[in-house]
Amino acid sequence: MDFRYNPPMKIAVAVSGGIDSLYALTSLKEQGHEIFALHARFIDTQHDVVPALQKTCNSLNIELHVVDLKEAFNKEVIAPFFQFYQNAKTPNPCALCNKNMKFGKLFDKAMKLGAEKLATGHYVRLANFENNLTNDYGLCIQCAKDDKKDQSYFLALTKIENLQASLFPLAEKTKEQIRQELIDKNIPIPCPKESQEICFVTNDDYRTFLLSHGEEYHFTVQNNGNVYYFDPKTRETKKIAEHKGLWAYTEGQRKGLGIAWTEPLYVLKRNYEDNSLYVSTKEAINTKFAAADRLNFLVPPHLWEGQLFARTRFREKQSPCKVSIKNIQEKLEVLVNNPSTAKELETIQTILEAQATQLCVEFTEEKQIYASGQILAIYDEKGFLLAGGILI
């Protein structure tokens, strides 16, 4: 399928130098749009991709703009990364980067330069959201054709208004198709290697990164405390060891605990309040429940219908679930996708935006516990991304 956008527009294409964004750039150029490239400097790198990127843009007769966002990236992505770990949570910097940087400050820059749309190399669809409750809500994010590369999960915190003003040329493509098309066109790729999971963490070794730069971000590593074993049969706990800082562990973790036991142990919970770590055997680390706050609604919940699904980590399938909206301060708990409460959902917009409001999920089947600080993403049966929040 050849995915095209009509009529011709002035489009800014966010380019990193990699295969995905380069395909977005060339495909939109071939469709007859007025294109300019927009490259953001988020961090200092050993290899500067800009000269090679400039050469490629020159060969395609496309203007390149380079935007220095290092200070903003440091404040809104790297600093929160440290703060999450300090508070015994596991951050998702890609979700924050999409929200604050790519579809935040870079999006604003694109509009200031006269773009009608911002195009990126994300593997997601932007499709008209419609169901039995509405046929005129507008565009919304939907899972990409390539399940292995779908990146909708990382957009769960991003404002829908900015996503609706964006384009995603990779929506109907696979990675293999894109790579082959660029080879066939003999287009040089400035940065052919796949990007690492966290761009500012060398070799994805976050522990070394935290220790190496902790002083700069007021990150305290001397934070030892007690490790308690939770017995799933008696539901009793007892101290069995000491941990080296809650920041060094993640819920569900098995390797690297350094605790001798009769069977493998897993991290069950990190309690920031008393600096304690709870571990148990595999039978205790499954759950049917999850909750998130700091919510972002891409589709109003009164328009959700059918079976709902949720993801609590990137590399997992969507799991069927029930979703409730809860606010203890307002003494509110509404089951979403329930005909008897549908009207109530239409009238609580201010509560949806309140910091104390939570999305609570009950899965149909048990699944491995999630890491606090990661993203909860809610989907419908058609793969539309409905809402997101930060797991608590």
Coordinates of C-alpha atoms in Angstrom, one line a residue, residues 152-319:
S152 CA 2.1 3.9 19.9
Y153 CA 2.9 2.9 23.5
F154 CA 5.6 5.7 23.6
L155 CA 3.0 8.3 22.5
A156 CA 0.6 7.6 25.3
L157 CA 1.5 10.8 27.2
T158 CA 1.6 13.1 24.2
K159 CA -1.1 15.7 23.6
I160 CA -3.6 14.6 21.0
E161 CA -3.8 18.1 19.4
N162 CA -0.1 17.9 18.4
L163 CA -0.4 14.4 17.2
Q164 CA -3.4 15.3 15.0
A165 CA -1.2 18.0 13.4
S166 CA 1.5 15.4 12.6
L167 CA 2.1 12.8 9.8
F168 CA 3.5 9.3 10.1
P169 CA 4.6 8.0 6.7
L170 CA 5.8 4.6 8.1
A171 CA 2.3 3.7 9.2
E172 CA 1.8 0.9 6.6
K173 CA 5.4 -0.1 6.2
T174 CA 7.7 -2.7 7.8
K175 CA 11.4 -2.0 8.6
E176 CA 12.5 -4.4 5.9
Q177 CA 10.4 -2.6 3.2
I178 CA 11.8 0.8 4.2
R179 CA 15.4 -0.4 4.2
Q180 CA 15.0 -2.1 0.8
E181 CA 13.4 1.0 -0.8
L182 CA 16.3 3.3 0.3
I183 CA 18.8 0.8 -1.0
D184 CA 16.9 0.6 -4.4
K185 CA 17.0 4.4 -4.6
N186 CA 20.7 4.5 -3.7
I187 CA 20.1 7.0 -0.9
P188 CA 23.0 7.2 1.6
I189 CA 21.9 6.8 5.2
P190 CA 23.9 9.2 7.5
C191 CA 23.4 7.0 10.6
P192 CA 22.8 3.4 9.5
K193 CA 23.0 1.8 12.9
E194 CA 19.9 1.2 15.0
S195 CA 19.5 3.7 17.8
Q196 CA 20.0 2.4 21.3
E197 CA 17.2 2.1 23.7
I198 CA 18.0 5.2 25.8
C199 CA 19.9 7.7 23.6
F200 CA 21.7 9.4 26.4
V201 CA 22.8 6.2 28.3
T202 CA 25.9 4.6 26.8
N203 CA 25.4 0.9 25.9
D204 CA 22.0 1.0 27.7
D205 CA 23.9 0.6 31.0
Y206 CA 21.7 2.9 33.2
R207 CA 23.3 1.8 36.5
T208 CA 26.7 3.0 35.4
F209 CA 25.1 6.2 34.0
L210 CA 23.3 6.9 37.3
L211 CA 26.5 6.4 39.3
S212 CA 28.7 8.4 36.9
H213 CA 26.5 11.5 36.7
G214 CA 24.6 11.3 40.0
E215 CA 26.3 14.2 41.7
E216 CA 25.4 16.5 38.9
Y217 CA 21.7 15.7 39.3
H218 CA 21.7 15.4 43.1
F219 CA 21.2 11.7 42.9
T220 CA 21.9 9.8 46.2
V221 CA 23.3 6.3 45.8
Q222 CA 24.1 5.5 49.4
N223 CA 20.6 4.3 50.2
N224 CA 20.9 0.8 51.7
G225 CA 17.9 -0.8 53.4
N226 CA 16.3 -4.0 54.4
V227 CA 15.2 -6.8 52.1
Y228 CA 12.0 -8.7 53.2
Y229 CA 10.9 -12.1 51.9
F230 CA 7.1 -12.4 51.3
D231 CA 5.8 -15.9 51.8
P232 CA 3.0 -16.4 49.3
K233 CA 1.5 -19.3 51.3
T234 CA 1.5 -17.7 54.8
R235 CA 1.5 -14.1 53.5
E236 CA 4.1 -13.3 56.2
T237 CA 7.3 -11.3 55.7
K238 CA 10.7 -11.6 57.3
K239 CA 14.0 -9.8 56.8
I240 CA 16.5 -11.9 54.8
A241 CA 19.2 -9.4 53.5
E242 CA 20.1 -5.8 52.8
H243 CA 19.8 -4.0 49.5
K244 CA 22.2 -1.6 47.9
G245 CA 19.7 1.1 47.0
L246 CA 16.1 0.8 45.6
W247 CA 17.2 2.6 42.5
A248 CA 19.2 -0.5 41.5
Y249 CA 16.1 -2.8 41.3
T250 CA 13.0 -3.2 39.2
E251 CA 9.7 -5.0 39.9
G252 CA 9.8 -8.5 38.4
Q253 CA 13.7 -8.5 38.4
R254 CA 15.3 -11.9 39.0
K255 CA 18.9 -11.7 38.1
G256 CA 21.5 -9.8 40.1
L257 CA 19.7 -9.9 43.5
G258 CA 22.6 -11.7 45.2
I259 CA 20.4 -13.5 47.7
A260 CA 20.9 -17.2 48.4
W261 CA 17.6 -19.0 48.5
T262 CA 16.1 -22.4 47.9
E263 CA 14.4 -21.2 44.7
P264 CA 14.7 -18.1 42.4
L265 CA 13.6 -14.9 44.0
Y266 CA 12.0 -11.9 42.2
V267 CA 11.5 -8.3 43.2
L268 CA 7.9 -7.9 44.3
K269 CA 7.8 -4.3 45.5
R270 CA 10.0 -1.3 46.3
N271 CA 8.7 0.7 49.2
Y272 CA 10.1 4.2 49.0
E273 CA 8.5 5.4 52.3
D274 CA 10.6 3.1 54.5
N275 CA 13.4 2.2 52.0
S276 CA 12.6 -1.5 51.9
L277 CA 12.7 -4.1 49.2
Y278 CA 10.3 -7.0 49.1
V279 CA 11.1 -10.2 47.2
S280 CA 9.2 -13.5 46.7
T281 CA 9.0 -16.5 44.5
K282 CA 7.6 -16.6 41.0
E283 CA 4.1 -17.6 42.1
A284 CA 3.7 -14.2 44.0
I285 CA 4.8 -11.8 41.2
N286 CA 1.6 -11.9 39.1
T287 CA -1.3 -9.5 39.4
K288 CA -4.6 -8.6 37.8
F289 CA -4.5 -5.0 38.7
A290 CA -2.6 -1.8 37.7
A291 CA -3.1 1.9 38.3
A292 CA -1.7 5.1 36.8
D293 CA -1.9 8.8 37.4
R294 CA -0.7 12.0 35.5
L295 CA -3.2 11.0 32.8
N296 CA -3.4 11.9 29.2
F297 CA -6.7 11.2 27.3
L298 CA -6.4 10.9 23.5
V299 CA -10.0 10.0 23.2
P300 CA -12.6 11.0 25.8
P301 CA -13.6 8.0 27.9
H302 CA -17.3 8.4 27.3
L303 CA -16.5 7.5 23.6
W304 CA -14.8 4.2 24.6
E305 CA -16.7 1.0 23.6
G306 CA -16.2 -2.7 23.2
Q307 CA -13.4 -4.7 24.9
L308 CA -10.6 -2.5 26.2
F309 CA -7.0 -3.5 26.4
A310 CA -3.9 -2.3 28.3
R311 CA -0.1 -2.5 28.1
T312 CA 2.2 -1.9 31.1
R313 CA 5.4 -2.3 29.2
F314 CA 6.6 -1.8 25.6
R315 CA 7.4 -5.3 24.6
E316 CA 4.2 -7.0 25.5
K317 CA 0.9 -7.8 23.8
Q318 CA -2.2 -5.8 24.8
S319 CA -4.1 -7.6 27.5

